[in-house]
Amino acid sequence: MAVSYKKLWKMLIDKDMKKKDLCSKAGISTASVTKMGKGGHVTTEVLAKICAAMDCTLDDIMEILPDESEKNREKIM
């Protein structure tokens, strides 16, 4: 499964915030934000801190996308 944080990046744009502002407000490292920027996995603690800082829920900042193999499997069934 792939993870997309496009919703979070759009939220930052809408709130006129930079990624470094998110780090400061949520108390997370730049390494975590870098991982997220590459679609990587971060801990639930990091996600919870972001949600608390941005006053939102997980589905407001991320979505889980099926892999290509999963999409193909769904087509077959």
mmCIF file of N, CA and C in Angstrom:
data_model
loop_
_atom_site.group_PDB
_atom_site.id
_atom_site.type_symbol
_atom_site.label_atom_id
_atom_site.label_comp_id
_atom_site.label_asym_id
_atom_site.label_seq_id
_atom_site.Cartn_x
_atom_site.Cartn_y
_atom_site.Cartn_z
ATOM 1 N N MET A 1 0.828 -1.194 0.000
ATOM 2 C CA MET A 1 0.000 0.000 0.000
ATOM 3 C C MET A 1 0.868 1.253 0.000
ATOM 4 N N ALA A 2 0.424 2.221 -0.697
ATOM 5 C CA ALA A 2 1.120 3.500 -0.732
ATOM 6 C C ALA A 2 0.346 4.512 0.110
ATOM 7 N N VAL A 3 1.065 5.468 0.645
ATOM 8 C CA VAL A 3 0.455 6.507 1.472
ATOM 9 C C VAL A 3 0.653 7.845 0.761
ATOM 10 N N SER A 4 -0.413 8.619 0.712
ATOM 11 C CA SER A 4 -0.343 9.952 0.109
ATOM 12 C C SER A 4 -0.659 10.998 1.171
ATOM 13 N N TYR A 5 0.200 12.004 1.254
ATOM 14 C CA TYR A 5 -0.001 13.108 2.190
ATOM 15 C C TYR A 5 -0.383 14.392 1.454
ATOM 16 N N LYS A 6 -0.901 14.268 0.242
ATOM 17 C CA LYS A 6 -1.279 15.444 -0.547
ATOM 18 C C LYS A 6 -2.281 16.328 0.188
ATOM 19 N N LYS A 7 -3.162 15.702 0.937
ATOM 20 C CA LYS A 7 -4.150 16.485 1.698
ATOM 21 C C LYS A 7 -3.470 17.381 2.726
ATOM 22 N N LEU A 8 -2.420 16.880 3.356
ATOM 23 C CA LEU A 8 -1.683 17.681 4.336
ATOM 24 C C LEU A 8 -0.995 18.853 3.649
ATOM 25 N N TRP A 9 -0.346 18.595 2.525
ATOM 26 C CA TRP A 9 0.368 19.676 1.827
ATOM 27 C C TRP A 9 -0.618 20.746 1.353
ATOM 28 N N LYS A 10 -1.801 20.322 0.908
ATOM 29 C CA LYS A 10 -2.813 21.300 0.499
ATOM 30 C C LYS A 10 -3.282 22.110 1.706
ATOM 31 N N MET A 11 -3.447 21.429 2.853
ATOM 32 C CA MET A 11 -3.868 22.118 4.072
ATOM 33 C C MET A 11 -2.843 23.181 4.461
ATOM 34 N N LEU A 12 -1.563 22.842 4.358
ATOM 35 C CA LEU A 12 -0.517 23.815 4.687
ATOM 36 C C LEU A 12 -0.600 25.025 3.763
ATOM 37 N N ILE A 13 -0.820 24.778 2.480
ATOM 38 C CA ILE A 13 -0.954 25.889 1.523
ATOM 39 C C ILE A 13 -2.154 26.750 1.892
ATOM 40 N N ASP A 14 -3.280 26.100 2.173
ATOM 41 C CA ASP A 14 -4.502 26.840 2.517
ATOM 42 C C ASP A 14 -4.333 27.685 3.773
ATOM 43 N N LYS A 15 -3.508 27.209 4.707
ATOM 44 C CA LYS A 15 -3.277 27.941 5.964
ATOM 45 C C LYS A 15 -2.038 28.826 5.889
ATOM 46 N N ASP A 16 -1.458 28.927 4.686
ATOM 47 C CA ASP A 16 -0.269 29.749 4.441
ATOM 48 C C ASP A 16 0.865 29.369 5.400
ATOM 49 N N MET A 17 1.091 28.049 5.520
ATOM 50 C CA MET A 17 2.151 27.532 6.388
ATOM 51 C C MET A 17 3.207 26.826 5.543
ATOM 52 N N LYS A 18 4.413 26.833 6.054
ATOM 53 C CA LYS A 18 5.504 26.091 5.432
ATOM 54 C C LYS A 18 5.721 24.812 6.231
ATOM 55 N N LYS A 19 6.461 23.883 5.649
ATOM 56 C CA LYS A 19 6.733 22.615 6.331
ATOM 57 C C LYS A 19 7.485 22.855 7.638
ATOM 58 N N LYS A 20 8.359 23.847 7.663
ATOM 59 C CA LYS A 20 9.091 24.128 8.907
ATOM 60 C C LYS A 20 8.135 24.663 9.977
ATOM 61 N N ASP A 21 7.082 25.372 9.560
ATOM 62 C CA ASP A 21 6.061 25.831 10.511
ATOM 63 C C ASP A 21 5.327 24.636 11.118
ATOM 64 N N LEU A 22 5.050 23.648 10.282
ATOM 65 C CA LEU A 22 4.404 22.429 10.764
ATOM 66 C C LEU A 22 5.287 21.726 11.790
ATOM 67 N N CYS A 23 6.576 21.638 11.504
ATOM 68 C CA CYS A 23 7.515 21.003 12.439
ATOM 69 C C CYS A 23 7.475 21.687 13.799
ATOM 70 N N SER A 24 7.515 23.001 13.786
ATOM 71 C CA SER A 24 7.502 23.760 15.041
ATOM 72 C C SER A 24 6.189 23.597 15.786
ATOM 73 N N LYS A 25 5.089 23.738 15.066
ATOM 74 C CA LYS A 25 3.768 23.694 15.694
ATOM 75 C C LYS A 25 3.437 22.303 16.240
ATOM 76 N N ALA A 26 3.830 21.261 15.505
ATOM 77 C CA ALA A 26 3.490 19.889 15.906
ATOM 78 C C ALA A 26 4.568 19.245 16.771
ATOM 79 N N GLY A 27 5.742 19.846 16.815
ATOM 80 C CA GLY A 27 6.831 19.262 17.599
ATOM 81 C C GLY A 27 7.372 17.987 16.975
ATOM 82 N N ILE A 28 7.482 17.996 15.650
ATOM 83 C CA ILE A 28 8.016 16.835 14.941
ATOM 84 C C ILE A 28 9.303 17.225 14.230
ATOM 85 N N SER A 29 10.072 16.227 13.836
ATOM 86 C CA SER A 29 11.363 16.501 13.207
ATOM 87 C C SER A 29 11.205 16.767 11.709
ATOM 88 N N THR A 30 12.189 17.446 11.172
ATOM 89 C CA THR A 30 12.200 17.677 9.724
ATOM 90 C C THR A 30 12.380 16.359 8.986
ATOM 91 N N ALA A 31 13.033 15.397 9.619
ATOM 92 C CA ALA A 31 13.214 14.086 8.990
ATOM 93 C C ALA A 31 11.861 13.408 8.752
ATOM 94 N N SER A 32 10.949 13.555 9.694
ATOM 95 C CA SER A 32 9.607 12.974 9.535
ATOM 96 C C SER A 32 8.877 13.630 8.368
ATOM 97 N N VAL A 33 8.970 14.938 8.275
ATOM 98 C CA VAL A 33 8.310 15.659 7.189
ATOM 99 C C VAL A 33 8.955 15.294 5.848
ATOM 100 N N THR A 34 10.255 15.107 5.836
ATOM 101 C CA THR A 34 10.942 14.687 4.614
ATOM 102 C C THR A 34 10.457 13.316 4.173
ATOM 103 N N LYS A 35 10.332 12.389 5.117
ATOM 104 C CA LYS A 35 9.804 11.048 4.806
ATOM 105 C C LYS A 35 8.411 11.154 4.212
ATOM 106 N N MET A 36 7.586 11.987 4.826
ATOM 107 C CA MET A 36 6.216 12.153 4.346
ATOM 108 C C MET A 36 6.199 12.754 2.943
ATOM 109 N N GLY A 37 7.137 13.649 2.677
ATOM 110 C CA GLY A 37 7.234 14.263 1.360
ATOM 111 C C GLY A 37 7.572 13.262 0.273
ATOM 112 N N LYS A 38 8.195 12.170 0.666
ATOM 113 C CA LYS A 38 8.555 11.107 -0.284
ATOM 114 C C LYS A 38 7.541 9.971 -0.255
ATOM 115 N N GLY A 39 6.426 10.167 0.452
ATOM 116 C CA GLY A 39 5.399 9.138 0.543
ATOM 117 C C GLY A 39 5.781 7.996 1.462
ATOM 118 N N GLY A 40 6.737 8.258 2.362
ATOM 119 C CA GLY A 40 7.201 7.222 3.276
ATOM 120 C C GLY A 40 6.291 7.056 4.476
ATOM 121 N N HIS A 41 6.609 6.063 5.266
ATOM 122 C CA HIS A 41 5.822 5.770 6.456
ATOM 123 C C HIS A 41 6.422 6.480 7.669
ATOM 124 N N VAL A 42 5.551 7.025 8.499
ATOM 125 C CA VAL A 42 5.954 7.638 9.761
ATOM 126 C C VAL A 42 5.129 6.998 10.869
ATOM 127 N N THR A 43 5.529 7.213 12.099
ATOM 128 C CA THR A 43 4.827 6.590 13.221
ATOM 129 C C THR A 43 3.460 7.233 13.445
ATOM 130 N N THR A 44 2.612 6.491 14.121
ATOM 131 C CA THR A 44 1.299 7.038 14.468
ATOM 132 C C THR A 44 1.443 8.203 15.441
ATOM 133 N N GLU A 45 2.517 8.206 16.215
ATOM 134 C CA GLU A 45 2.765 9.328 17.128
ATOM 135 C C GLU A 45 2.955 10.622 16.335
ATOM 136 N N VAL A 46 3.705 10.566 15.257
ATOM 137 C CA VAL A 46 3.924 11.745 14.408
ATOM 138 C C VAL A 46 2.598 12.200 13.809
ATOM 139 N N LEU A 47 1.830 11.253 13.299
ATOM 140 C CA LEU A 47 0.535 11.603 12.705
ATOM 141 C C LEU A 47 -0.409 12.203 13.744
ATOM 142 N N ALA A 48 -0.405 11.650 14.948
ATOM 143 C CA ALA A 48 -1.256 12.177 16.020
ATOM 144 C C ALA A 48 -0.844 13.600 16.396
ATOM 145 N N LYS A 49 0.457 13.872 16.451
ATOM 146 C CA LYS A 49 0.932 15.220 16.767
ATOM 147 C C LYS A 49 0.498 16.214 15.701
ATOM 148 N N ILE A 50 0.557 15.794 14.441
ATOM 149 C CA ILE A 50 0.132 16.673 13.343
ATOM 150 C C ILE A 50 -1.359 16.955 13.462
ATOM 151 N N CYS A 51 -2.140 15.914 13.687
ATOM 152 C CA CYS A 51 -3.591 16.098 13.821
ATOM 153 C C CYS A 51 -3.945 17.019 14.985
ATOM 154 N N ALA A 52 -3.255 16.854 16.104
ATOM 155 C CA ALA A 52 -3.513 17.712 17.262
ATOM 156 C C ALA A 52 -3.142 19.164 16.948
ATOM 157 N N ALA A 53 -2.004 19.364 16.310
ATOM 158 C CA ALA A 53 -1.539 20.720 15.999
ATOM 159 C C ALA A 53 -2.417 21.406 14.958
ATOM 160 N N MET A 54 -2.905 20.625 14.000
ATOM 161 C CA MET A 54 -3.695 21.200 12.904
ATOM 162 C C MET A 54 -5.202 21.111 13.169
ATOM 163 N N ASP A 55 -5.575 20.533 14.327
ATOM 164 C CA ASP A 55 -6.980 20.381 14.704
ATOM 165 C C ASP A 55 -7.771 19.678 13.596
ATOM 166 N N CYS A 56 -7.304 18.464 13.271
ATOM 167 C CA CYS A 56 -7.934 17.705 12.206
ATOM 168 C C CYS A 56 -7.861 16.212 12.525
ATOM 169 N N THR A 57 -8.342 15.395 11.623
ATOM 170 C CA THR A 57 -8.278 13.946 11.786
ATOM 171 C C THR A 57 -7.342 13.357 10.732
ATOM 172 N N LEU A 58 -7.035 12.068 10.878
ATOM 173 C CA LEU A 58 -6.122 11.410 9.939
ATOM 174 C C LEU A 58 -6.598 11.502 8.502
ATOM 175 N N ASP A 59 -7.889 11.315 8.272
ATOM 176 C CA ASP A 59 -8.355 11.359 6.887
ATOM 177 C C ASP A 59 -8.338 12.765 6.299
ATOM 178 N N ASP A 60 -8.079 13.771 7.114
ATOM 179 C CA ASP A 60 -7.909 15.136 6.612
ATOM 180 C C ASP A 60 -6.499 15.370 6.076
ATOM 181 N N ILE A 61 -5.530 14.520 6.488
ATOM 182 C CA ILE A 61 -4.137 14.772 6.111
ATOM 183 C C ILE A 61 -3.513 13.684 5.253
ATOM 184 N N MET A 62 -4.150 12.521 5.168
ATOM 185 C CA MET A 62 -3.539 11.433 4.410
ATOM 186 C C MET A 62 -4.581 10.500 3.831
ATOM 187 N N GLU A 63 -4.145 9.704 2.864
ATOM 188 C CA GLU A 63 -4.988 8.631 2.367
ATOM 189 C C GLU A 63 -4.105 7.461 1.966
ATOM 190 N N ILE A 64 -4.668 6.283 2.047
ATOM 191 C CA ILE A 64 -3.940 5.081 1.688
ATOM 192 C C ILE A 64 -4.387 4.663 0.300
ATOM 193 N N LEU A 65 -3.425 4.510 -0.582
ATOM 194 C CA LEU A 65 -3.703 4.164 -1.964
ATOM 195 C C LEU A 65 -3.312 2.712 -2.214
ATOM 196 N N PRO A 66 -4.130 1.988 -2.968
ATOM 197 C CA PRO A 66 -3.764 0.602 -3.269
ATOM 198 C C PRO A 66 -2.574 0.549 -4.227
ATOM 199 N N ASP A 67 -1.754 -0.495 -4.075
ATOM 200 C CA ASP A 67 -0.646 -0.722 -5.002
ATOM 201 C C ASP A 67 -1.210 -1.170 -6.348
ATOM 202 N N GLU A 68 -0.388 -1.104 -7.367
ATOM 203 C CA GLU A 68 -0.806 -1.541 -8.694
ATOM 204 C C GLU A 68 -1.233 -3.006 -8.676
ATOM 205 N N SER A 69 -0.518 -3.851 -7.950
ATOM 206 C CA SER A 69 -0.865 -5.273 -7.892
ATOM 207 C C SER A 69 -2.249 -5.467 -7.274
ATOM 208 N N GLU A 70 -2.597 -4.646 -6.296
ATOM 209 C CA GLU A 70 -3.916 -4.733 -5.678
ATOM 210 C C GLU A 70 -4.998 -4.266 -6.638
ATOM 211 N N LYS A 71 -4.693 -3.220 -7.417
ATOM 212 C CA LYS A 71 -5.658 -2.733 -8.410
ATOM 213 C C LYS A 71 -5.930 -3.825 -9.446
ATOM 214 N N ASN A 72 -4.864 -4.489 -9.893
ATOM 215 C CA ASN A 72 -5.018 -5.544 -10.898
ATOM 216 C C ASN A 72 -5.819 -6.708 -10.333
ATOM 217 N N ARG A 73 -5.593 -7.050 -9.087
ATOM 218 C CA ARG A 73 -6.312 -8.137 -8.440
ATOM 219 C C ARG A 73 -7.798 -7.804 -8.358
ATOM 220 N N GLU A 74 -8.117 -6.554 -8.057
ATOM 221 C CA GLU A 74 -9.517 -6.130 -7.971
ATOM 222 C C GLU A 74 -10.202 -6.242 -9.327
ATOM 223 N N LYS A 75 -9.479 -5.937 -10.408
ATOM 224 C CA LYS A 75 -10.042 -6.017 -11.756
ATOM 225 C C LYS A 75 -10.372 -7.456 -12.111
ATOM 226 N N ILE A 76 -9.537 -8.386 -11.676
ATOM 227 C CA ILE A 76 -9.741 -9.797 -11.996
ATOM 228 C C ILE A 76 -10.965 -10.335 -11.286
ATOM 229 N N MET A 77 -11.168 -9.914 -10.049
ATOM 230 C CA MET A 77 -12.288 -10.424 -9.264
ATOM 231 C C MET A 77 -13.531 -9.751 -9.677
#
